[in-house]
Coordinates of C-alpha atoms and ligand atoms in Angstrom, one line a residue:
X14 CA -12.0 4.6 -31.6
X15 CA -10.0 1.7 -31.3
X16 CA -9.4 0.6 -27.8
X17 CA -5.7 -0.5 -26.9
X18 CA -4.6 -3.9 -25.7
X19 CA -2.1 -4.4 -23.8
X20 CA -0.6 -7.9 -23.0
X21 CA 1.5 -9.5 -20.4
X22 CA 4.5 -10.6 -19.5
X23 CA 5.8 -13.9 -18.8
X24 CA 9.2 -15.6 -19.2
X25 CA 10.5 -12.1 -20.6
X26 CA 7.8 -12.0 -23.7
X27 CA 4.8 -9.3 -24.1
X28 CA 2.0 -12.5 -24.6
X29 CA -2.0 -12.7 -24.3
X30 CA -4.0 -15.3 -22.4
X31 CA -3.5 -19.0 -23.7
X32 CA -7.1 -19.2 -24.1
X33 CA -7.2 -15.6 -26.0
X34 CA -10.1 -14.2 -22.9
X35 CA -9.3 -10.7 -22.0
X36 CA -11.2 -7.9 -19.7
X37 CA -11.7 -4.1 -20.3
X38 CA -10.2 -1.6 -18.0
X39 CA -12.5 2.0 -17.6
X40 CA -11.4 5.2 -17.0
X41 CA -13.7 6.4 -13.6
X42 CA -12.9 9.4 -14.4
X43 CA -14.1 9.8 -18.3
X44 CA -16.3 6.9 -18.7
X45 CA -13.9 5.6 -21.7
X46 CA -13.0 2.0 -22.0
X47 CA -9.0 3.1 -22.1
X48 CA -7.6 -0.8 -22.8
X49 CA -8.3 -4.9 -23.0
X50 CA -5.7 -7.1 -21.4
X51 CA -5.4 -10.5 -20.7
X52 CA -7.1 -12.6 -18.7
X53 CA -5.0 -14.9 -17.4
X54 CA -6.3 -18.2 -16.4
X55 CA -4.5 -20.8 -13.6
X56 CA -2.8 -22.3 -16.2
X57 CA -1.4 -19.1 -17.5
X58 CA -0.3 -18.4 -14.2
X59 CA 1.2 -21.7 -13.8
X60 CA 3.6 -21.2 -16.9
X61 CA 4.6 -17.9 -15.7
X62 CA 5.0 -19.8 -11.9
X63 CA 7.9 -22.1 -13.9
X64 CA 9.4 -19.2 -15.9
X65 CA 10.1 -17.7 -12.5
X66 CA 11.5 -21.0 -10.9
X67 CA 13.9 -21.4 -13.9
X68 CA 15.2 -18.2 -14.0
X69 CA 15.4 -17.7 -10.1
X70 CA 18.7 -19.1 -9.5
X71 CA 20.2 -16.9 -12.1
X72 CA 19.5 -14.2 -10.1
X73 CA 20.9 -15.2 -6.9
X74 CA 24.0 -15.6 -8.6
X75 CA 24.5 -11.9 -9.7
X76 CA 26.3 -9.8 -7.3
X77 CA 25.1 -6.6 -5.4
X78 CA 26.8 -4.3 -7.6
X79 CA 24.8 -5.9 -10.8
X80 CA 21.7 -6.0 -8.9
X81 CA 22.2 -2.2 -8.1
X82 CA 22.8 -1.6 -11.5
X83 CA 19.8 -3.0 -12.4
X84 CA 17.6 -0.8 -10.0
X85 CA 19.4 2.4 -11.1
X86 CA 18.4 1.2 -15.1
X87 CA 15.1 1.3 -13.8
X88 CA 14.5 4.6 -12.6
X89 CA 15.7 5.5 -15.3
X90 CA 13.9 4.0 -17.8
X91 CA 10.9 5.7 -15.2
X92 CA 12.3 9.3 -15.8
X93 CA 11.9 10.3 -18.7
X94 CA 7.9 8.8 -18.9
X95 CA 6.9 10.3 -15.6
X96 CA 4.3 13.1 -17.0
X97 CA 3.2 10.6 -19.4
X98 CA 2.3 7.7 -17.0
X99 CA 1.0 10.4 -14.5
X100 CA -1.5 10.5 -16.8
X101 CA -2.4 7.1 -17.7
X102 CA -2.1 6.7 -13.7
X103 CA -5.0 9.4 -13.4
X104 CA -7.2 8.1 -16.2
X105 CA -7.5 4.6 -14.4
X106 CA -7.3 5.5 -11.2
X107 CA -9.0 8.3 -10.9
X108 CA -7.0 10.8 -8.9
X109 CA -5.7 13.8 -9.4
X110 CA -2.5 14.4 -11.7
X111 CA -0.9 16.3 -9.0
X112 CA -1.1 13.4 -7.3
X113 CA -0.4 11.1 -9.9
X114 CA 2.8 12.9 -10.8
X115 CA 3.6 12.6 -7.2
X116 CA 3.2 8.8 -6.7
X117 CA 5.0 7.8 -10.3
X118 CA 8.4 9.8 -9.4
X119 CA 8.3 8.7 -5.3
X120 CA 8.9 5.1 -7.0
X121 CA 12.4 6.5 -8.3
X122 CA 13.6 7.8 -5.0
X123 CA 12.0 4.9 -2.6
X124 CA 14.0 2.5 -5.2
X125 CA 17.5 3.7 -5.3
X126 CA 17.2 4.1 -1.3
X127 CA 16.2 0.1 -1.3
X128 CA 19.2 -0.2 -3.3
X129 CA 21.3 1.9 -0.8
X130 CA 20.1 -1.0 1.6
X131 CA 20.7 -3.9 0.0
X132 CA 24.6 -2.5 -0.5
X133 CA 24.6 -1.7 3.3
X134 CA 23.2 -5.1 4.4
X135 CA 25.5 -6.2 7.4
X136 CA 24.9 -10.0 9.5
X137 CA 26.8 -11.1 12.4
X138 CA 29.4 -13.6 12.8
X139 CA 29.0 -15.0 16.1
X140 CA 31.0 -17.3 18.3
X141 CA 29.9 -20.5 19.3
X142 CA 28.7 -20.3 22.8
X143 CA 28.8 -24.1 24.1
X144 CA 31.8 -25.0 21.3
X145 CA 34.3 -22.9 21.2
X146 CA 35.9 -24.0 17.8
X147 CA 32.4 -22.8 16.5
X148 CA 31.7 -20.1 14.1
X149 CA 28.4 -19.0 13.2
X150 CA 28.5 -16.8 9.7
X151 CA 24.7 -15.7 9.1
X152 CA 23.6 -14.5 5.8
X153 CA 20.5 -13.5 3.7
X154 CA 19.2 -14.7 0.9
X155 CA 16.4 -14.8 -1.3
X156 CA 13.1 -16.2 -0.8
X157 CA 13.2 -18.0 -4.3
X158 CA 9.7 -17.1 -5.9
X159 CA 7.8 -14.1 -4.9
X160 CA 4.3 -13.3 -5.8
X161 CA 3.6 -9.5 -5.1
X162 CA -0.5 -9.0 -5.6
X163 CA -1.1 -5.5 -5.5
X164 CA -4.3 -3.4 -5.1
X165 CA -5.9 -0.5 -7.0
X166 CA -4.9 2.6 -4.6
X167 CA -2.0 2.9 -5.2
X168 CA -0.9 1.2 -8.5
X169 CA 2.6 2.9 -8.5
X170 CA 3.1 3.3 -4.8
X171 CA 3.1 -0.2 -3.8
X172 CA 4.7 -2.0 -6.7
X173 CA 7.6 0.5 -6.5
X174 CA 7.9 -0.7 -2.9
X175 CA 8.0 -4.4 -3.6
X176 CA 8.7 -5.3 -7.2
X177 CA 11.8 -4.4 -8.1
X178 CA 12.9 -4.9 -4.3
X179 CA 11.9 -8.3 -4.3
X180 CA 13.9 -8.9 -7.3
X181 CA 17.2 -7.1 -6.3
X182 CA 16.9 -9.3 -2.7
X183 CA 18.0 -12.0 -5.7
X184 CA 13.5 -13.6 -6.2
X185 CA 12.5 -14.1 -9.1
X186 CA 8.9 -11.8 -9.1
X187 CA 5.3 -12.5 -10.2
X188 CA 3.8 -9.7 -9.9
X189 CA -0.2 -9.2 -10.2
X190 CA -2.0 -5.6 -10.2
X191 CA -5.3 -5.1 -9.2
X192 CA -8.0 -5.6 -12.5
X193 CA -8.6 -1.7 -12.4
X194 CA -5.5 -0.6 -12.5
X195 CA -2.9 -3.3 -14.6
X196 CA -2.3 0.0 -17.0
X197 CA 0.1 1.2 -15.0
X198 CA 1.9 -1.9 -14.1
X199 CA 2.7 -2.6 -17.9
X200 CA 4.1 0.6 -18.0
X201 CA 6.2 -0.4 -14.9
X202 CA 7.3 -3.7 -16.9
X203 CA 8.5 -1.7 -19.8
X204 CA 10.5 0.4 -18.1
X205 CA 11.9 -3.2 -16.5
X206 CA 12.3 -4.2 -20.3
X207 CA 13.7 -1.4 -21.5
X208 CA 16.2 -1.8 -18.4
X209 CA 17.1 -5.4 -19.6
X210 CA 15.8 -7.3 -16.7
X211 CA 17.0 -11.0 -16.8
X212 CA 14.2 -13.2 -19.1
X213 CA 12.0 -14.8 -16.1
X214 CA 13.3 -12.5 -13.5
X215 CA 10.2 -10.6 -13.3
X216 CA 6.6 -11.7 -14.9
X217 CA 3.2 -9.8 -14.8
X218 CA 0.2 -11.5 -14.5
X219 CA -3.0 -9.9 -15.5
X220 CA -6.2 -11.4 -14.5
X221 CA -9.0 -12.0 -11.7
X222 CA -7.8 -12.3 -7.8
X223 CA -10.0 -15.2 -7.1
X224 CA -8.2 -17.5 -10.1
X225 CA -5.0 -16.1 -11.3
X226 CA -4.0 -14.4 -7.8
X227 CA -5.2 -17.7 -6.2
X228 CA -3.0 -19.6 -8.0
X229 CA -0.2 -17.8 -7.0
X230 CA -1.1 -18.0 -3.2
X231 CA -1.4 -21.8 -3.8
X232 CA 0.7 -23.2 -6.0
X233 CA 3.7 -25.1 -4.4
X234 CA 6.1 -23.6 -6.2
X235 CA 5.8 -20.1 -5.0
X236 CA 7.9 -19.6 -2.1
X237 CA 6.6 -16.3 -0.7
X238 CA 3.7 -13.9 -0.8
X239 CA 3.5 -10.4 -0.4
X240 CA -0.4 -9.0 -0.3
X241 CA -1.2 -6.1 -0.2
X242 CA -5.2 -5.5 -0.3
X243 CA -8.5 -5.9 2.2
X244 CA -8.6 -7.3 4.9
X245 CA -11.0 -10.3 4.2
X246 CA -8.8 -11.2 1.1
X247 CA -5.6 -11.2 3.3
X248 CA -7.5 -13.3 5.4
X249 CA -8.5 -16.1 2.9
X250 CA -4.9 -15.7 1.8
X251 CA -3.2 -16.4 5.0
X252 CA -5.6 -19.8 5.1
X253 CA -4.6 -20.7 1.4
X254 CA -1.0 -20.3 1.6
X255 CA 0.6 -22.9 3.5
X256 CA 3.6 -22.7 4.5
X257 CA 4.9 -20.2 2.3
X258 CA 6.5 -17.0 4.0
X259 CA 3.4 -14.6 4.0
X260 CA 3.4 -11.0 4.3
X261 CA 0.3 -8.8 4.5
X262 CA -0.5 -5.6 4.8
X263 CA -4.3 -5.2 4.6
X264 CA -6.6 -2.3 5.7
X265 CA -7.1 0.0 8.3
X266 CA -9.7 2.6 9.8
X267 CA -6.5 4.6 11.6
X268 CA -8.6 7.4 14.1
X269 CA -6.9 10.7 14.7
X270 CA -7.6 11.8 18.1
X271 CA -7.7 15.5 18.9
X272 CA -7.3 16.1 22.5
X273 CA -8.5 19.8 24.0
X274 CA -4.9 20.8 24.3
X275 CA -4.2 20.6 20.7
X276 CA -3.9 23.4 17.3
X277 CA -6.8 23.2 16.6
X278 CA -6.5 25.1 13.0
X279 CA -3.6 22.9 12.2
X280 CA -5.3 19.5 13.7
X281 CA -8.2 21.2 10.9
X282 CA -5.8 21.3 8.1
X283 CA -4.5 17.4 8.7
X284 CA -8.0 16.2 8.9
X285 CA -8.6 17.4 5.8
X286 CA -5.5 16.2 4.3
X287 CA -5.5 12.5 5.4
X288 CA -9.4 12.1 4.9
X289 CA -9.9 13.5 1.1
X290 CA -6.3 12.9 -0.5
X291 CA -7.2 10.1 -3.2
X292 CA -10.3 10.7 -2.5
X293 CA -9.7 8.7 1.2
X294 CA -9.1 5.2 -0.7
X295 CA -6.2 5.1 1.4
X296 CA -5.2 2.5 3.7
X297 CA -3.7 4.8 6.4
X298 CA -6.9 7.6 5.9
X299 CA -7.5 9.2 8.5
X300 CA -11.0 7.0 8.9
X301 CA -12.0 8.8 11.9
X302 CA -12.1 12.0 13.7
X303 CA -11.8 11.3 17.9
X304 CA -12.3 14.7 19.6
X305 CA -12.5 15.8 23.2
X306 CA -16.2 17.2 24.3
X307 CA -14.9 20.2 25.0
X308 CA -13.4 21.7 21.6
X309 CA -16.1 19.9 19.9
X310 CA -17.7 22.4 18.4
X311 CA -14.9 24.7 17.4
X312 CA -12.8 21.8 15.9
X313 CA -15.8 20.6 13.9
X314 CA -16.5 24.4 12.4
X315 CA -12.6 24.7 11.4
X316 CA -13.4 20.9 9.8
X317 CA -16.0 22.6 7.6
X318 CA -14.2 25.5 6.9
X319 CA -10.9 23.5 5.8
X320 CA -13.3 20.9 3.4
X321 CA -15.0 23.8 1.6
X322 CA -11.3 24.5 0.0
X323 CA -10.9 20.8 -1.1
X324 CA -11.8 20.9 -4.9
X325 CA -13.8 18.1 -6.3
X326 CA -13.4 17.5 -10.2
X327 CA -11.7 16.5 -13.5
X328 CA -8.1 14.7 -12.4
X329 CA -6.7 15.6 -15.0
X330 CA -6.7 19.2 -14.4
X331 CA -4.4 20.5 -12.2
X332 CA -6.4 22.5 -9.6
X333 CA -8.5 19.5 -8.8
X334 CA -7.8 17.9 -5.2
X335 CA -10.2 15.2 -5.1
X336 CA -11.5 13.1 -8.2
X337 CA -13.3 10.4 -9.2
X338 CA -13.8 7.4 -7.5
X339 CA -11.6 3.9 -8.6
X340 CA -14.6 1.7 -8.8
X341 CA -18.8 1.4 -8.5
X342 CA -18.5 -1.1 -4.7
X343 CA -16.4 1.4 -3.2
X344 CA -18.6 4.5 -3.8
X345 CA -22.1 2.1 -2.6
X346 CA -19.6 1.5 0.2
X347 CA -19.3 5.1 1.3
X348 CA -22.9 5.6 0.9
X349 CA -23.8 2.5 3.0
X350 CA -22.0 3.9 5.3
X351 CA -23.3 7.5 5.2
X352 CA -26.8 6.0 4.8
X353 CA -26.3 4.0 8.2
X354 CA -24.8 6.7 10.1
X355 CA -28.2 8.7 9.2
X356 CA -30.1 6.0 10.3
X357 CA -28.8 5.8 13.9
X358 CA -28.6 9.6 14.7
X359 CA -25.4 11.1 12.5
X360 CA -26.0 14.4 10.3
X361 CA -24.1 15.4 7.6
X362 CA -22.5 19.2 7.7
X363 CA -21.2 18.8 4.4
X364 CA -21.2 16.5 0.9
X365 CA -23.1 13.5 1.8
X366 CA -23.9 12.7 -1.8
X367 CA -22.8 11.8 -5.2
X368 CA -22.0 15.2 -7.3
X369 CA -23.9 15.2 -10.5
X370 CA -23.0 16.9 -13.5
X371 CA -19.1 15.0 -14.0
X372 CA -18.4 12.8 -16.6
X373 CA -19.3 9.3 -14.5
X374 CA -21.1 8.5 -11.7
X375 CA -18.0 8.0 -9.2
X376 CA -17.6 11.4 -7.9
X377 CA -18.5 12.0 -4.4
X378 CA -17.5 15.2 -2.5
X379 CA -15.4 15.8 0.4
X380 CA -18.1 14.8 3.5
X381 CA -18.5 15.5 6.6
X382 CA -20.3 14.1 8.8
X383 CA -20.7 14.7 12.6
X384 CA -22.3 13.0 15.7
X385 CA -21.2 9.4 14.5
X386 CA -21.1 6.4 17.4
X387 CA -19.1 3.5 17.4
X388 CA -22.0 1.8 16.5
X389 CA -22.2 2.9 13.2
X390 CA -20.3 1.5 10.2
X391 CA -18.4 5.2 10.3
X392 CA -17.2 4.6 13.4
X393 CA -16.8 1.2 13.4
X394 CA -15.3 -0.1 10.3
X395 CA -13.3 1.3 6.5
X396 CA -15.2 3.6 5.0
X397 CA -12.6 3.9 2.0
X398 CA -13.9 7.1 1.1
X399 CA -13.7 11.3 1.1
X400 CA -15.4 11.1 4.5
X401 CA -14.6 12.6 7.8
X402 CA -16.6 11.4 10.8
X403 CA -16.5 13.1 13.6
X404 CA -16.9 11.2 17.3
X405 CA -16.6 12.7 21.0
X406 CA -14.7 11.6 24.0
X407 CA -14.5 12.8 27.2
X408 CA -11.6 11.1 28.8
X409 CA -7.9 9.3 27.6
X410 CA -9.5 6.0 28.5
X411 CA -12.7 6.2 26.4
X412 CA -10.5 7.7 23.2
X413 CA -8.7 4.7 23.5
X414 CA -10.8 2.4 23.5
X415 CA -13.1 4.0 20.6
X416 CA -9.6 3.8 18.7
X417 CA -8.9 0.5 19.2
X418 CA -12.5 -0.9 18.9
X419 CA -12.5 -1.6 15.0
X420 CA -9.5 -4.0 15.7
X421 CA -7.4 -2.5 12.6
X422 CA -3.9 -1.4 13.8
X423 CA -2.0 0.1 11.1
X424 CA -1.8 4.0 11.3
X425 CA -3.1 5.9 14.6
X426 CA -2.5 10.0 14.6
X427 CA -2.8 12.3 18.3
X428 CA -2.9 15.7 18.2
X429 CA -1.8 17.5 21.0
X430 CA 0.2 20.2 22.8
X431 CA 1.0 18.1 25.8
X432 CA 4.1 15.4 24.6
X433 CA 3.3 13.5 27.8
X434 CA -0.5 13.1 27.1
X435 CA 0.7 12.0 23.6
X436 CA 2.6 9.1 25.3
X437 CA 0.2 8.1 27.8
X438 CA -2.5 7.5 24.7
X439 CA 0.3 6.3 22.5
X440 CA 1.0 3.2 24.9
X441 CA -2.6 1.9 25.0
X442 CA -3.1 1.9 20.9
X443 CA -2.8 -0.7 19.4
X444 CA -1.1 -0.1 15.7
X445 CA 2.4 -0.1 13.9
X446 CA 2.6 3.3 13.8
X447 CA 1.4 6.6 16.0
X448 CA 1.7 9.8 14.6
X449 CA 1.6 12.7 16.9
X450 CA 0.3 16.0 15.4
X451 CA 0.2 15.3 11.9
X452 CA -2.3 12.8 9.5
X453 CA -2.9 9.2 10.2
X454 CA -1.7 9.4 6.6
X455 CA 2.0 9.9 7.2
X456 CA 4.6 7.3 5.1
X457 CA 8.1 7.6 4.9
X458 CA 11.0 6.0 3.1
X459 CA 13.0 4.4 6.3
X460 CA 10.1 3.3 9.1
X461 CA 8.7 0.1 9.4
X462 CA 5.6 0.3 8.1
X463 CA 3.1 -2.2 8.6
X464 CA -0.1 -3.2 11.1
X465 CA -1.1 -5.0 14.1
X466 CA -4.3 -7.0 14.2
X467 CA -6.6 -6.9 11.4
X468 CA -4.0 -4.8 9.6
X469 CA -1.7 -7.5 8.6
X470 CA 1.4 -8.7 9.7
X471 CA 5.0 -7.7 8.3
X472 CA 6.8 -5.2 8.3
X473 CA 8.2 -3.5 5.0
X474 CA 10.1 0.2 3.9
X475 CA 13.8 0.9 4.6
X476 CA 15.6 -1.9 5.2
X477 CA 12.9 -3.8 6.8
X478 CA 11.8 -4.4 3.1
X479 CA 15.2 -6.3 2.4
X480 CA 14.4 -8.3 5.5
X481 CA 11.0 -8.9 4.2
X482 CA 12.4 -10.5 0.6
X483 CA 15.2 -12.5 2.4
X484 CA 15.8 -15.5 4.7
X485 CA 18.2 -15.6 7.6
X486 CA 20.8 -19.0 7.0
X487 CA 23.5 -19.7 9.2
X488 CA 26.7 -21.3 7.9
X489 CA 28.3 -23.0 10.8
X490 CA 32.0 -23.1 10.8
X491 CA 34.4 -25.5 12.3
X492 CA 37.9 -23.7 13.1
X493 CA 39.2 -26.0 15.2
X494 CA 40.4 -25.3 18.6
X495 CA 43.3 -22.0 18.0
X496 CA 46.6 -24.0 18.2
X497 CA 49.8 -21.9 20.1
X498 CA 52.7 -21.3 18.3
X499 CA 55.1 -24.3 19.4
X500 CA 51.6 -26.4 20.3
Ligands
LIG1223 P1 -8.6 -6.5 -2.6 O1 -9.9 -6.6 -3.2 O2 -8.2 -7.3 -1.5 O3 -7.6 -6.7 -3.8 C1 -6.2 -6.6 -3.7 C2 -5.5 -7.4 -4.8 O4 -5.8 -8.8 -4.5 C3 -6.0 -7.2 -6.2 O5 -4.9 -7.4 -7.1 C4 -7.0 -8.3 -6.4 O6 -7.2 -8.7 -7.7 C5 -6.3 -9.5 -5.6 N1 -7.2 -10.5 -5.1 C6 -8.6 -10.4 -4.9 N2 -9.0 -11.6 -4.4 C7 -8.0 -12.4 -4.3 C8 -7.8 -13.8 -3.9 N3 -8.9 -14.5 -3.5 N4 -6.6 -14.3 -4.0 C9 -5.5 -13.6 -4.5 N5 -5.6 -12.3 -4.9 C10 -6.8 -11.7 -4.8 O7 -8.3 -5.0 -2.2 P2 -8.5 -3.6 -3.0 O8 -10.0 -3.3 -2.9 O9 -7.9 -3.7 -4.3 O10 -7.7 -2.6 -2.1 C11 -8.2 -1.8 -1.1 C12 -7.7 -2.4 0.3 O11 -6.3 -2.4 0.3 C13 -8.2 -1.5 1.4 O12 -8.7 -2.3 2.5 C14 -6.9 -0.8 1.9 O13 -6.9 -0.4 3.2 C15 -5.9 -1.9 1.6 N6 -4.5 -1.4 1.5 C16 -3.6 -1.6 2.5 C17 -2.3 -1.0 2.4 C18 -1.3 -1.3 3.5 O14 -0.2 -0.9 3.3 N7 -1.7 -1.9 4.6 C19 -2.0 -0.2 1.3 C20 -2.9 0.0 0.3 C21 -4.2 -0.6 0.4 P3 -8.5 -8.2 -8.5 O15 -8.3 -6.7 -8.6 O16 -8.4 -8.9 -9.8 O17 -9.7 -8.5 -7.7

């Protein structure tokens, strides 16, 4: 069968790689090579870089109401494709369709409320303080060129949270998926075509990280970055940039701590949900299970009980809950980590293995494993996997400090009856966000979202995103000192 190839799209023109290179993108989940795009070299990048900077000021210029306009086009160019893309979503991701179907029509909704945003954006005026003839009118205004490198996750998720918002905020956009997953952001791009997009306004770049995605981070004429990925890549980012405006949100190992006080059954339910959806490749997993000594055992049984219903299997049918794997690293990942956590003393009550008899090699089940330290990699580090490890505490203190240990600070969940408890252990962790009693994995259109530490810096959703994309300037007015009638 012939295999598909898809192209990019720079300066508001499908196009291939100057040099004609391309790479193969295959389906985890069947095996099948589903498509060859471009591989875009620096210089590819480069013209795409100019593109942008030409057609940037254009977009400034247009006014809210077109830029809403715009946005709404959009989604519904989306709309009608959503089963469709699901699909392609599932093939080269891996996950479920019911999950798939999930993430491609969230981008709609998460969109227009951006938009809602950007209408409602309000800055001060402010009087001068030491002259009084002063005014001070602030406003906000694009970045100029944005480059929005994406990972392989989420590969409708997070470019519907930044793309088109970077756009609307009046940037012109590079945008670059992640080399497993660029499927879906061509489909993205044609639903931007198809919604008329202004020619340069918004350009994808298909290609490696380490050359094309470098070249965005340092070329001089990209004014911000937005990265979202690993932490080690975020790192080597924030080195390479410069001085351009930087925002990174990067990976996590978010603990949910279940104090003796707490629903157990319920705490049972959400350890299951934020360690195997998408097959726990999720920044804000629930990467590891904190429990109190004392409802130790009982918590771990319900644990068991509540993986045993997760269904591992073909994504494509729709009473699978976890399937395949994105890629080969991050499943010899999962079972470095399992492999280690045997080594030092952990035992596995459940999965621990890759499942044979699927159509590739990148199924592994729902695991669990108990008696894990915080010397292991489990307890120590992202596991990026369907894997709940289970570690005891026996006061606030030492839950704390277990929680905080791995230095990642993005998602942290507490499950408890006792609302004062929950603040206490609140204060001392050390993330953007504490959920108390529900996942780690909890996202929402209007909270900052974003880490501390090793988890990036930035904060983006609701109309933190709009602040992300734009630039505080300050127009400073002379009135003149207010003359009296008859002065
Ligand atoms: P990754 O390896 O860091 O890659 C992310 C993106 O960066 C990809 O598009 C990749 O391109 C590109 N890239 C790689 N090296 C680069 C470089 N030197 N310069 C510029 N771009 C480069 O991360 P991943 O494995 O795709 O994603 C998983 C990670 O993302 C996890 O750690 C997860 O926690 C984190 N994550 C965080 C959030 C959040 O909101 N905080 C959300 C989702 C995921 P190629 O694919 O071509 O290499």
């Amino acid at each position: 069968m012939d295999v598909p190839h898809l192209q990019m799209y720079i300066d508001g023109e499908w196009c291939d790689a100057a040099s004609g290179e391309t790479f193969e993108v295959r389906s985890p989940a069947t095996g099948h090579v589903l498509a060859s795009l471009p591989k875009a070299s620096r210089e590819d990048v480069g013209r795409a870089i100019d593109a942008a900077e030409d057609a940037q000021p254009r977009i400034a210029r247009l006014s809210i109401k077109d830029r809403a306009v715009l946005a709404g086009r959009i989604t519904e160019a989306i709309r009608p494709n959503i089963e469709a893309w699901a699909l392609d979503l599932t093939l080269e991701q891996g996950k479920p369709i019911k999950e798939s179907r999930l993430e491609v029509s969230e981008v709609i909704p998460n969109l227009l409320w951006n938009t809602e945003d950007l209408k409602r954006v309000e800055t001060p005026v402010l009087e001068g303080y030491s002259k009084p003839e002063m005014m001070y009118l602030l406003r906000r205004e694009p970045l100029g060129t944005v480059a929005v490198i994406t990972p392989w996750n989420y590969p409708w998720l997070l470019p519907g949270e930044f793309v088109v918002q970077a756009l609307i905020c009046g940037n012109a956009v590079l945008f670059k998926p992640a080399s497993t997953t660029p499927i879906s952001a061509v489909h993205f791009l044609e639903a931007m075509e198809h919604a008329r997009i202004p020619r340069g306004a918004m350009n994808l770049i298909t290609g490696p990280g380490p050359t094309a995605g470098m070249e965005l981070v340092e070329n001089p004429k990209v004014d911000g970055i937005c990265f979202t990925g690993e932490t080690l890549t975020g790192e080597e980012i924030s080195h390479r940039a410069g001085l351009k405006k930087v925002g990174l949100e990067l990976g996590g190992s978010g603990p949910l701590i279940v104090l003796d006080d707490a629903d157990l059954s319920k705490a049972a339910r959400d350890i299951a949900l934020g360690c195997y959806n998408n097959a726990g490749q999720v920044c804000c997993a629930n990467g590891r299970i904190l429990v109190q000594d004392s409802v130790h055992e009982r918590l771990v049984r319900k644990v068991v009980e509540e993986t045993r219903r997760w269904k591992l299997g073909d994504p494509r049918k729709e009473e699978t809950d976890v399937g395949a794997m994105n890629n080969e690293p991050t499943v010899e990942k999962v079972e470095r980590h399992i492999q280690d956590g045997i080594r030092q003393g952990a035992h596995v009550l459940s999965g621990g293995e890759r499942a044979s008899g699927l159509e590739t090699r990148l199924y592994y089940p729902p695991t669990v494993v108990d008696g894990v330290t915080t010397d292991m990699l489990l307890g120590n580090s992202e596991t990026f996997g369907p894997v709940a490890p289970i570690l005891e505490f026996h006061t606030l203190e030492q839950a704390a400090e277990a929680a905080n240990l791995p230095r990642y600070g993005l998602s942290m969940a507490i499950h408890t009856a006792n609302l004062r408890r929950a603040f206490t252990l609140a204060r001392e962790l050390k993330a953007g966000q504490v959920v108390i009693n529900d996942p780690v994995l909890y996202w929402d259109y209007n909270h900052p979202w974003g880490g501390f530490r090793r988890s990036g810096f930035g904060r983006v959703a609701g109309k933190w995103t709009i602040e992300a994309f734009t630039e505080l300037k300050t127009v400073i007015l002379n009135v003149g000192e207010s003359p009296l009638p008859g002065a």
